[in-house]
Amino acid sequence: MKLDKFDREILHVLQQDATVSMADLSQRVGLSHTPCWRRVKRMEADGIILRKVTLLNSKKLNLGVSVFIFVTLKNHDGDSLTDFENAVQSINEIVECHTTSGEKDYLLKVVVESIEEYEYLLKSKLTHLPLVDHLSSTFALKQVKNTTELPIKNP
């Protein structure tokens, strides 16, 4: 789907504040209400807008420990990858899972309250994920940047 300047501006505004009213959104992007609404609905139907969420402050929720984990699997056949990916979905502390190139197969991001909680998670769940050969954990010391805004460029 080709995005024009109005679509891009709509996405820019919604990435900053998904609770903006349609009236405010249409005014901010320079469209009338109905065409703006149609564009949003089209981008939702096309899968460009996946969902609208509320972002939370992890530290205020006592979830101040972020851990990045490189995972290497024993096998790389289709079923092994699918089994691992399905199992990851059921662990709430895993907030991101990416397949990677190179020597490691996956990169996980885990958010927990404490190092002790991570140790428990590691021993009780992560090491028991299907076909895990090796896990390598790195703890984030400080979050320098955190954004969900994608860098949408003008053509």
mmCIF file with all atom_site columns, N, CA and C in Angstrom, residues 18-84:
data_model
loop_
_atom_site.group_PDB
_atom_site.id
_atom_site.type_symbol
_atom_site.label_atom_id
_atom_site.label_alt_id
_atom_site.label_comp_id
_atom_site.label_asym_id
_atom_site.label_entity_id
_atom_site.label_seq_id
_atom_site.pdbx_PDB_ins_code
_atom_site.Cartn_x
_atom_site.Cartn_y
_atom_site.Cartn_z
_atom_site.occupancy
_atom_site.B_iso_or_equiv
_atom_site.pdbx_formal_charge
_atom_site.auth_seq_id
_atom_site.auth_comp_id
_atom_site.auth_asym_id
_atom_site.auth_atom_id
_atom_site.pdbx_PDB_model_num
ATOM 1   N N  . ALA A 1 18 ? -2.412  7.662   20.777 1.00 0.00 ? 18 ALA A N  1
ATOM 2   C CA . ALA A 1 18 ? -3.474  6.879   20.147 1.00 0.00 ? 18 ALA A CA 1
ATOM 3   C C  . ALA A 1 18 ? -4.858  7.232   20.692 1.00 0.00 ? 18 ALA A C  1
ATOM 4   N N  . THR A 1 19 ? -4.911  8.053   21.755 1.00 0.00 ? 19 THR A N  1
ATOM 5   C CA . THR A 1 19 ? -6.211  8.419   22.323 1.00 0.00 ? 19 THR A CA 1
ATOM 6   C C  . THR A 1 19 ? -6.763  9.703   21.724 1.00 0.00 ? 19 THR A C  1
ATOM 7   N N  . VAL A 1 20 ? -6.042  10.304  20.782 1.00 0.00 ? 20 VAL A N  1
ATOM 8   C CA . VAL A 1 20 ? -6.507  11.546  20.163 1.00 0.00 ? 20 VAL A CA 1
ATOM 9   C C  . VAL A 1 20 ? -7.861  11.302  19.501 1.00 0.00 ? 20 VAL A C  1
ATOM 10  N N  . SER A 1 21 ? -8.766  12.254  19.667 1.00 0.00 ? 21 SER A N  1
ATOM 11  C CA . SER A 1 21 ? -10.099 12.107  19.061 1.00 0.00 ? 21 SER A CA 1
ATOM 12  C C  . SER A 1 21 ? -9.984  12.246  17.545 1.00 0.00 ? 21 SER A C  1
ATOM 13  N N  . MET A 1 22 ? -10.944 11.701  16.838 1.00 0.00 ? 22 MET A N  1
ATOM 14  C CA . MET A 1 22 ? -10.934 11.797  15.379 1.00 0.00 ? 22 MET A CA 1
ATOM 15  C C  . MET A 1 22 ? -11.037 13.252  14.948 1.00 0.00 ? 22 MET A C  1
ATOM 16  N N  . ALA A 1 23 ? -11.777 14.049  15.700 1.00 0.00 ? 23 ALA A N  1
ATOM 17  C CA . ALA A 1 23 ? -11.897 15.476  15.381 1.00 0.00 ? 23 ALA A CA 1
ATOM 18  C C  . ALA A 1 23 ? -10.534 16.160  15.495 1.00 0.00 ? 23 ALA A C  1
ATOM 19  N N  . ASP A 1 24 ? -9.814  15.888  16.587 1.00 0.00 ? 24 ASP A N  1
ATOM 20  C CA . ASP A 1 24 ? -8.484  16.483  16.768 1.00 0.00 ? 24 ASP A CA 1
ATOM 21  C C  . ASP A 1 24 ? -7.493  15.948  15.737 1.00 0.00 ? 24 ASP A C  1
ATOM 22  N N  . LEU A 1 25 ? -7.563  14.650  15.462 1.00 0.00 ? 25 LEU A N  1
ATOM 23  C CA . LEU A 1 25 ? -6.662  14.055  14.486 1.00 0.00 ? 25 LEU A CA 1
ATOM 24  C C  . LEU A 1 25 ? -6.862  14.689  13.115 1.00 0.00 ? 25 LEU A C  1
ATOM 25  N N  . SER A 1 26 ? -8.100  14.790  12.700 1.00 0.00 ? 26 SER A N  1
ATOM 26  C CA . SER A 1 26 ? -8.375  15.348  11.375 1.00 0.00 ? 26 SER A CA 1
ATOM 27  C C  . SER A 1 26 ? -7.920  16.804  11.295 1.00 0.00 ? 26 SER A C  1
ATOM 28  N N  . GLN A 1 27 ? -8.092  17.551  12.358 1.00 0.00 ? 27 GLN A N  1
ATOM 29  C CA . GLN A 1 27 ? -7.649  18.948  12.375 1.00 0.00 ? 27 GLN A CA 1
ATOM 30  C C  . GLN A 1 27 ? -6.120  19.032  12.302 1.00 0.00 ? 27 GLN A C  1
ATOM 31  N N  . ARG A 1 28 ? -5.440  18.168  13.050 1.00 0.00 ? 28 ARG A N  1
ATOM 32  C CA . ARG A 1 28 ? -3.975  18.211  13.096 1.00 0.00 ? 28 ARG A CA 1
ATOM 33  C C  . ARG A 1 28 ? -3.324  17.825  11.768 1.00 0.00 ? 28 ARG A C  1
ATOM 34  N N  . VAL A 1 29 ? -3.999  16.954  10.999 1.00 0.00 ? 29 VAL A N  1
ATOM 35  C CA . VAL A 1 29 ? -3.413  16.535  9.721  1.00 0.00 ? 29 VAL A CA 1
ATOM 36  C C  . VAL A 1 29 ? -3.965  17.316  8.533  1.00 0.00 ? 29 VAL A C  1
ATOM 37  N N  . GLY A 1 30 ? -4.968  18.152  8.769  1.00 0.00 ? 30 GLY A N  1
ATOM 38  C CA . GLY A 1 30 ? -5.499  18.994  7.696  1.00 0.00 ? 30 GLY A CA 1
ATOM 39  C C  . GLY A 1 30 ? -6.507  18.325  6.796  1.00 0.00 ? 30 GLY A C  1
ATOM 40  N N  . LEU A 1 31 ? -7.288  17.411  7.354  1.00 0.00 ? 31 LEU A N  1
ATOM 41  C CA . LEU A 1 31 ? -8.366  16.746  6.611  1.00 0.00 ? 31 LEU A CA 1
ATOM 42  C C  . LEU A 1 31 ? -9.679  16.950  7.346  1.00 0.00 ? 31 LEU A C  1
ATOM 43  N N  . SER A 1 32 ? -10.786 16.795  6.629  1.00 0.00 ? 32 SER A N  1
ATOM 44  C CA . SER A 1 32 ? -12.070 16.795  7.323  1.00 0.00 ? 32 SER A CA 1
ATOM 45  C C  . SER A 1 32 ? -12.260 15.442  8.005  1.00 0.00 ? 32 SER A C  1
ATOM 46  N N  . HIS A 1 33 ? -13.227 15.364  8.894  1.00 0.00 ? 33 HIS A N  1
ATOM 47  C CA . HIS A 1 33 ? -13.441 14.204  9.764  1.00 0.00 ? 33 HIS A CA 1
ATOM 48  C C  . HIS A 1 33 ? -13.587 12.895  8.987  1.00 0.00 ? 33 HIS A C  1
ATOM 49  N N  . THR A 1 34 ? -14.509 12.852  8.035  1.00 0.00 ? 34 THR A N  1
ATOM 50  C CA . THR A 1 34 ? -14.813 11.593  7.345  1.00 0.00 ? 34 THR A CA 1
ATOM 51  C C  . THR A 1 34 ? -13.632 11.049  6.531  1.00 0.00 ? 34 THR A C  1
ATOM 52  N N  . PRO A 1 35 ? -12.964 11.855  5.702  1.00 0.00 ? 35 PRO A N  1
ATOM 53  C CA . PRO A 1 35 ? -11.797 11.301  4.987  1.00 0.00 ? 35 PRO A CA 1
ATOM 54  C C  . PRO A 1 35 ? -10.685 10.823  5.930  1.00 0.00 ? 35 PRO A C  1
ATOM 55  N N  . CYS A 1 36 ? -10.494 11.523  7.025  1.00 0.00 ? 36 CYS A N  1
ATOM 56  C CA . CYS A 1 36 ? -9.485  11.110  8.001  1.00 0.00 ? 36 CYS A CA 1
ATOM 57  C C  . CYS A 1 36 ? -9.880  9.764   8.610  1.00 0.00 ? 36 CYS A C  1
ATOM 58  N N  . TRP A 1 37 ? -11.129 9.625   9.023  1.00 0.00 ? 37 TRP A N  1
ATOM 59  C CA . TRP A 1 37 ? -11.638 8.377   9.596  1.00 0.00 ? 37 TRP A CA 1
ATOM 60  C C  . TRP A 1 37 ? -11.480 7.227   8.607  1.00 0.00 ? 37 TRP A C  1
ATOM 61  N N  . ARG A 1 38 ? -11.803 7.480   7.326  1.00 0.00 ? 38 ARG A N  1
ATOM 62  C CA . ARG A 1 38 ? -11.665 6.442   6.296  1.00 0.00 ? 38 ARG A CA 1
ATOM 63  C C  . ARG A 1 38 ? -10.213 5.988   6.147  1.00 0.00 ? 38 ARG A C  1
ATOM 64  N N  . ARG A 1 39 ? -9.293  6.919   6.194  1.00 0.00 ? 39 ARG A N  1
ATOM 65  C CA . ARG A 1 39 ? -7.881  6.578   6.072  1.00 0.00 ? 39 ARG A CA 1
ATOM 66  C C  . ARG A 1 39 ? -7.426  5.716   7.254  1.00 0.00 ? 39 ARG A C  1
ATOM 67  N N  . VAL A 1 40 ? -7.844  6.092   8.451  1.00 0.00 ? 40 VAL A N  1
ATOM 68  C CA . VAL A 1 40 ? -7.484  5.292   9.634  1.00 0.00 ? 40 VAL A CA 1
ATOM 69  C C  . VAL A 1 40 ? -8.053  3.891   9.496  1.00 0.00 ? 40 VAL A C  1
ATOM 70  N N  . LYS A 1 41 ? -9.314  3.787   9.127  1.00 0.00 ? 41 LYS A N  1
ATOM 71  C CA . LYS A 1 41 ? -9.949  2.465   8.973  1.00 0.00 ? 41 LYS A CA 1
ATOM 72  C C  . LYS A 1 41 ? -9.269  1.643   7.887  1.00 0.00 ? 41 LYS A C  1
ATOM 73  N N  . ARG A 1 42 ? -8.866  2.284   6.789  1.00 0.00 ? 42 ARG A N  1
ATOM 74  C CA . ARG A 1 42 ? -8.173  1.569   5.712  1.00 0.00 ? 42 ARG A CA 1
ATOM 75  C C  . ARG A 1 42 ? -6.821  1.057   6.196  1.00 0.00 ? 42 ARG A C  1
ATOM 76  N N  . MET A 1 43 ? -6.101  1.888   6.947  1.00 0.00 ? 43 MET A N  1
ATOM 77  C CA . MET A 1 43 ? -4.792  1.446   7.440  1.00 0.00 ? 43 MET A CA 1
ATOM 78  C C  . MET A 1 43 ? -4.934  0.353   8.496  1.00 0.00 ? 43 MET A C  1
ATOM 79  N N  . GLU A 1 44 ? -6.023  0.356   9.240  1.00 0.00 ? 44 GLU A N  1
ATOM 80  C CA . GLU A 1 44 ? -6.297  -0.749  10.171 1.00 0.00 ? 44 GLU A CA 1
ATOM 81  C C  . GLU A 1 44 ? -6.598  -2.026  9.391  1.00 0.00 ? 44 GLU A C  1
ATOM 82  N N  . ALA A 1 45 ? -7.444  -1.920  8.376  1.00 0.00 ? 45 ALA A N  1
ATOM 83  C CA . ALA A 1 45 ? -7.812  -3.090  7.567  1.00 0.00 ? 45 ALA A CA 1
ATOM 84  C C  . ALA A 1 45 ? -6.614  -3.655  6.812  1.00 0.00 ? 45 ALA A C  1
ATOM 85  N N  . ASP A 1 46 ? -5.707  -2.785  6.387  1.00 0.00 ? 46 ASP A N  1
ATOM 86  C CA . ASP A 1 46 ? -4.517  -3.221  5.654  1.00 0.00 ? 46 ASP A CA 1
ATOM 87  C C  . ASP A 1 46 ? -3.410  -3.733  6.569  1.00 0.00 ? 46 ASP A C  1
ATOM 88  N N  . GLY A 1 47 ? -3.618  -3.655  7.882  1.00 0.00 ? 47 GLY A N  1
ATOM 89  C CA . GLY A 1 47 ? -2.635  -4.171  8.824  1.00 0.00 ? 47 GLY A CA 1
ATOM 90  C C  . GLY A 1 47 ? -1.471  -3.228  9.105  1.00 0.00 ? 47 GLY A C  1
ATOM 91  N N  . ILE A 1 48 ? -1.571  -1.983  8.655  1.00 0.00 ? 48 ILE A N  1
ATOM 92  C CA . ILE A 1 48 ? -0.527  -1.003  8.972  1.00 0.00 ? 48 ILE A CA 1
ATOM 93  C C  . ILE A 1 48 ? -0.668  -0.587  10.429 1.00 0.00 ? 48 ILE A C  1
ATOM 94  N N  . ILE A 1 49 ? -1.885  -0.302  10.851 1.00 0.00 ? 49 ILE A N  1
ATOM 95  C CA . ILE A 1 49 ? -2.172  -0.041  12.257 1.00 0.00 ? 49 ILE A CA 1
ATOM 96  C C  . ILE A 1 49 ? -2.593  -1.379  12.856 1.00 0.00 ? 49 ILE A C  1
ATOM 97  N N  . LEU A 1 50 ? -1.751  -1.926  13.714 1.00 0.00 ? 50 LEU A N  1
ATOM 98  C CA . LEU A 1 50 ? -2.020  -3.249  14.278 1.00 0.00 ? 50 LEU A CA 1
ATOM 99  C C  . LEU A 1 50 ? -3.004  -3.188  15.439 1.00 0.00 ? 50 LEU A C  1
ATOM 100 N N  . ARG A 1 51 ? -2.754  -2.274  16.371 1.00 0.00 ? 51 ARG A N  1
ATOM 101 C CA . ARG A 1 51 ? -3.628  -2.119  17.525 1.00 0.00 ? 51 ARG A CA 1
ATOM 102 C C  . ARG A 1 51 ? -3.233  -0.840  18.249 1.00 0.00 ? 51 ARG A C  1
ATOM 103 N N  . LYS A 1 52 ? -4.072  -0.427  19.171 1.00 0.00 ? 52 LYS A N  1
ATOM 104 C CA . LYS A 1 52 ? -3.793  0.757   19.974 1.00 0.00 ? 52 LYS A CA 1
ATOM 105 C C  . LYS A 1 52 ? -3.652  0.298   21.418 1.00 0.00 ? 52 LYS A C  1
ATOM 106 N N  . VAL A 1 53 ? -2.562  0.729   22.064 1.00 0.00 ? 53 VAL A N  1
ATOM 107 C CA . VAL A 1 53 ? -2.252  0.243   23.400 1.00 0.00 ? 53 VAL A CA 1
ATOM 108 C C  . VAL A 1 53 ? -1.932  1.397   24.341 1.00 0.00 ? 53 VAL A C  1
ATOM 109 N N  . THR A 1 54 ? -1.872  1.079   25.622 1.00 0.00 ? 54 THR A N  1
ATOM 110 C CA . THR A 1 54 ? -1.424  2.017   26.638 1.00 0.00 ? 54 THR A CA 1
ATOM 111 C C  . THR A 1 54 ? -0.028  1.607   27.063 1.00 0.00 ? 54 THR A C  1
ATOM 112 N N  . LEU A 1 55 ? 0.910   2.536   27.023 1.00 0.00 ? 55 LEU A N  1
ATOM 113 C CA . LEU A 1 55 ? 2.277   2.249   27.440 1.00 0.00 ? 55 LEU A CA 1
ATOM 114 C C  . LEU A 1 55 ? 2.392   2.499   28.939 1.00 0.00 ? 55 LEU A C  1
ATOM 115 N N  . LEU A 1 56 ? 3.064   1.591   29.621 1.00 0.00 ? 56 LEU A N  1
ATOM 116 C CA . LEU A 1 56 ? 3.192   1.663   31.074 1.00 0.00 ? 56 LEU A CA 1
ATOM 117 C C  . LEU A 1 56 ? 4.631   1.951   31.480 1.00 0.00 ? 56 LEU A C  1
ATOM 118 N N  . ASN A 1 57 ? 4.792   2.537   32.644 1.00 0.00 ? 57 ASN A N  1
ATOM 119 C CA . ASN A 1 57 ? 6.106   2.809   33.212 1.00 0.00 ? 57 ASN A CA 1
ATOM 120 C C  . ASN A 1 57 ? 6.534   1.587   34.010 1.00 0.00 ? 57 ASN A C  1
ATOM 121 N N  . SER A 1 58 ? 7.482   0.825   33.489 1.00 0.00 ? 58 SER A N  1
ATOM 122 C CA . SER A 1 58 ? 7.880   -0.432  34.125 1.00 0.00 ? 58 SER A CA 1
ATOM 123 C C  . SER A 1 58 ? 8.458   -0.210  35.523 1.00 0.00 ? 58 SER A C  1
ATOM 124 N N  . LYS A 1 59 ? 9.198   0.860   35.723 1.00 0.00 ? 59 LYS A N  1
ATOM 125 C CA . LYS A 1 59 ? 9.795   1.105   37.036 1.00 0.00 ? 59 LYS A CA 1
ATOM 126 C C  . LYS A 1 59 ? 8.731   1.392   38.089 1.00 0.00 ? 59 LYS A C  1
ATOM 127 N N  . LYS A 1 60 ? 7.703   2.139   37.725 1.00 0.00 ? 60 LYS A N  1
ATOM 128 C CA . LYS A 1 60 ? 6.635   2.443   38.684 1.00 0.00 ? 60 LYS A CA 1
ATOM 129 C C  . LYS A 1 60 ? 5.814   1.199   39.013 1.00 0.00 ? 60 LYS A C  1
ATOM 130 N N  . LEU A 1 61 ? 5.902   0.190   38.155 1.00 0.00 ? 61 LEU A N  1
ATOM 131 C CA . LEU A 1 61 ? 5.223   -1.082  38.402 1.00 0.00 ? 61 LEU A CA 1
ATOM 132 C C  . LEU A 1 61 ? 6.168   -2.116  39.008 1.00 0.00 ? 61 LEU A C  1
ATOM 133 N N  . ASN A 1 62 ? 7.329   -1.651  39.466 1.00 0.00 ? 62 ASN A N  1
ATOM 134 C CA . ASN A 1 62 ? 8.344   -2.499  40.087 1.00 0.00 ? 62 ASN A CA 1
ATOM 135 C C  . ASN A 1 62 ? 8.814   -3.605  39.131 1.00 0.00 ? 62 ASN A C  1
ATOM 136 N N  . LEU A 1 63 ? 8.951   -3.234  37.859 1.00 0.00 ? 63 LEU A N  1
ATOM 137 C CA . LEU A 1 63 ? 9.478   -4.151  36.850 1.00 0.00 ? 63 LEU A CA 1
ATOM 138 C C  . LEU A 1 63 ? 10.711  -3.509  36.230 1.00 0.00 ? 63 LEU A C  1
ATOM 139 N N  . GLY A 1 64 ? 11.701  -3.221  37.074 1.00 0.00 ? 64 GLY A N  1
ATOM 140 C CA . GLY A 1 64 ? 12.847  -2.437  36.663 1.00 0.00 ? 64 GLY A CA 1
ATOM 141 C C  . GLY A 1 64 ? 14.027  -3.207  36.112 1.00 0.00 ? 64 GLY A C  1
ATOM 142 N N  . VAL A 1 65 ? 13.916  -4.531  35.973 1.00 0.00 ? 65 VAL A N  1
ATOM 143 C CA . VAL A 1 65 ? 15.047  -5.322  35.462 1.00 0.00 ? 65 VAL A CA 1
ATOM 144 C C  . VAL A 1 65 ? 14.703  -5.820  34.058 1.00 0.00 ? 65 VAL A C  1
ATOM 145 N N  . SER A 1 66 ? 15.508  -5.381  33.092 1.00 0.00 ? 66 SER A N  1
ATOM 146 C CA . SER A 1 66 ? 15.363  -5.846  31.706 1.00 0.00 ? 66 SER A CA 1
ATOM 147 C C  . SER A 1 66 ? 16.552  -6.731  31.376 1.00 0.00 ? 66 SER A C  1
ATOM 148 N N  . VAL A 1 67 ? 16.253  -7.876  30.793 1.00 0.00 ? 67 VAL A N  1
ATOM 149 C CA . VAL A 1 67 ? 17.289  -8.843  30.457 1.00 0.00 ? 67 VAL A CA 1
ATOM 150 C C  . VAL A 1 67 ? 17.147  -9.200  28.979 1.00 0.00 ? 67 VAL A C  1
ATOM 151 N N  . PHE A 1 68 ? 18.269  -9.175  28.273 1.00 0.00 ? 68 PHE A N  1
ATOM 152 C CA . PHE A 1 68 ? 18.307  -9.594  26.878 1.00 0.00 ? 68 PHE A CA 1
ATOM 153 C C  . PHE A 1 68 ? 18.994  -10.950 26.835 1.00 0.00 ? 68 PHE A C  1
ATOM 154 N N  . ILE A 1 69 ? 18.366  -11.903 26.169 1.00 0.00 ? 69 ILE A N  1
ATOM 155 C CA . ILE A 1 69 ? 18.847  -13.285 26.184 1.00 0.00 ? 69 ILE A CA 1
ATOM 156 C C  . ILE A 1 69 ? 19.016  -13.781 24.755 1.00 0.00 ? 69 ILE A C  1
ATOM 157 N N  . PHE A 1 70 ? 20.239  -14.176 24.431 1.00 0.00 ? 70 PHE A N  1
ATOM 158 C CA . PHE A 1 70 ? 20.478  -14.842 23.155 1.00 0.00 ? 70 PHE A CA 1
ATOM 159 C C  . PHE A 1 70 ? 20.238  -16.327 23.359 1.00 0.00 ? 70 PHE A C  1
ATOM 160 N N  . VAL A 1 71 ? 19.489  -16.920 22.429 1.00 0.00 ? 71 VAL A N  1
ATOM 161 C CA . VAL A 1 71 ? 19.117  -18.331 22.518 1.00 0.00 ? 71 VAL A CA 1
ATOM 162 C C  . VAL A 1 71 ? 19.674  -19.068 21.302 1.00 0.00 ? 71 VAL A C  1
ATOM 163 N N  . THR A 1 72 ? 20.292  -20.202 21.582 1.00 0.00 ? 72 THR A N  1
ATOM 164 C CA . THR A 1 72 ? 20.738  -21.105 20.522 1.00 0.00 ? 72 THR A CA 1
ATOM 165 C C  . THR A 1 72 ? 19.975  -22.416 20.696 1.00 0.00 ? 72 THR A C  1
ATOM 166 N N  . LEU A 1 73 ? 19.389  -22.890 19.603 1.00 0.00 ? 73 LEU A N  1
ATOM 167 C CA . LEU A 1 73 ? 18.634  -24.145 19.650 1.00 0.00 ? 73 LEU A CA 1
ATOM 168 C C  . LEU A 1 73 ? 19.498  -25.323 19.196 1.00 0.00 ? 73 LEU A C  1
ATOM 169 N N  . LYS A 1 74 ? 19.104  -26.519 19.622 1.00 0.00 ? 74 LYS A N  1
ATOM 170 C CA . LYS A 1 74 ? 19.811  -27.743 19.234 1.00 0.00 ? 74 LYS A CA 1
ATOM 171 C C  . LYS A 1 74 ? 19.536  -28.107 17.783 1.00 0.00 ? 74 LYS A C  1
ATOM 172 N N  . ASN A 1 75 ? 18.307  -27.897 17.331 1.00 0.00 ? 75 ASN A N  1
ATOM 173 C CA . ASN A 1 75 ? 17.889  -28.230 15.960 1.00 0.00 ? 75 ASN A CA 1
ATOM 174 C C  . ASN A 1 75 ? 17.312  -26.989 15.301 1.00 0.00 ? 75 ASN A C  1
ATOM 175 N N  . HIS A 1 76 ? 17.324  -26.995 13.966 1.00 0.00 ? 76 HIS A N  1
ATOM 176 C CA . HIS A 1 76 ? 16.808  -25.845 13.232 1.00 0.00 ? 76 HIS A CA 1
ATOM 177 C C  . HIS A 1 76 ? 15.766  -26.232 12.192 1.00 0.00 ? 76 HIS A C  1
ATOM 178 N N  . ASP A 1 77 ? 15.138  -27.371 12.372 1.00 0.00 ? 77 ASP A N  1
ATOM 179 C CA . ASP A 1 77 ? 14.099  -27.763 11.427 1.00 0.00 ? 77 ASP A CA 1
ATOM 180 C C  . ASP A 1 77 ? 12.837  -26.959 11.733 1.00 0.00 ? 77 ASP A C  1
ATOM 181 N N  . GLY A 1 78 ? 11.907  -26.958 10.808 1.00 0.00 ? 78 GLY A N  1
ATOM 182 C CA . GLY A 1 78 ? 10.689  -26.157 10.926 1.00 0.00 ? 78 GLY A CA 1
ATOM 183 C C  . GLY A 1 78 ? 9.899   -26.422 12.185 1.00 0.00 ? 78 GLY A C  1
ATOM 184 N N  . ASP A 1 79 ? 9.750   -27.694 12.556 1.00 0.00 ? 79 ASP A N  1
ATOM 185 C CA . ASP A 1 79 ? 8.975   -28.027 13.757 1.00 0.00 ? 79 ASP A CA 1
ATOM 186 C C  . ASP A 1 79 ? 9.660   -27.528 15.016 1.00 0.00 ? 79 ASP A C  1
ATOM 187 N N  . SER A 1 80 ? 10.981  -27.614 15.075 1.00 0.00 ? 80 SER A N  1
ATOM 188 C CA . SER A 1 80 ? 11.714  -27.153 16.253 1.00 0.00 ? 80 SER A CA 1
ATOM 189 C C  . SER A 1 80 ? 11.517  -25.655 16.448 1.00 0.00 ? 80 SER A C  1
ATOM 190 N N  . LEU A 1 81 ? 11.637  -24.904 15.380 1.00 0.00 ? 81 LEU A N  1
ATOM 191 C CA . LEU A 1 81 ? 11.467  -23.452 15.456 1.00 0.00 ? 81 LEU A CA 1
ATOM 192 C C  . LEU A 1 81 ? 10.041  -23.105 15.861 1.00 0.00 ? 81 LEU A C  1
ATOM 193 N N  . THR A 1 82 ? 9.092   -23.790 15.286 1.00 0.00 ? 82 THR A N  1
ATOM 194 C CA . THR A 1 82 ? 7.681   -23.542 15.613 1.00 0.00 ? 82 THR A CA 1
ATOM 195 C C  . THR A 1 82 ? 7.390   -23.888 17.068 1.00 0.00 ? 82 THR A C  1
ATOM 196 N N  . ASP A 1 83 ? 7.908   -24.995 17.540 1.00 0.00 ? 83 ASP A N  1
ATOM 197 C CA . ASP A 1 83 ? 7.693   -25.395 18.936 1.00 0.00 ? 83 ASP A CA 1
ATOM 198 C C  . ASP A 1 83 ? 8.271   -24.353 19.893 1.00 0.00 ? 83 ASP A C  1
ATOM 199 N N  . PHE A 1 84 ? 9.471   -23.880 19.606 1.00 0.00 ? 84 PHE A N  1
ATOM 200 C CA . PHE A 1 84 ? 10.092  -22.858 20.448 1.00 0.00 ? 84 PHE A CA 1
ATOM 201 C C  . PHE A 1 84 ? 9.257   -21.582 20.427 1.00 0.00 ? 84 PHE A C  1
#
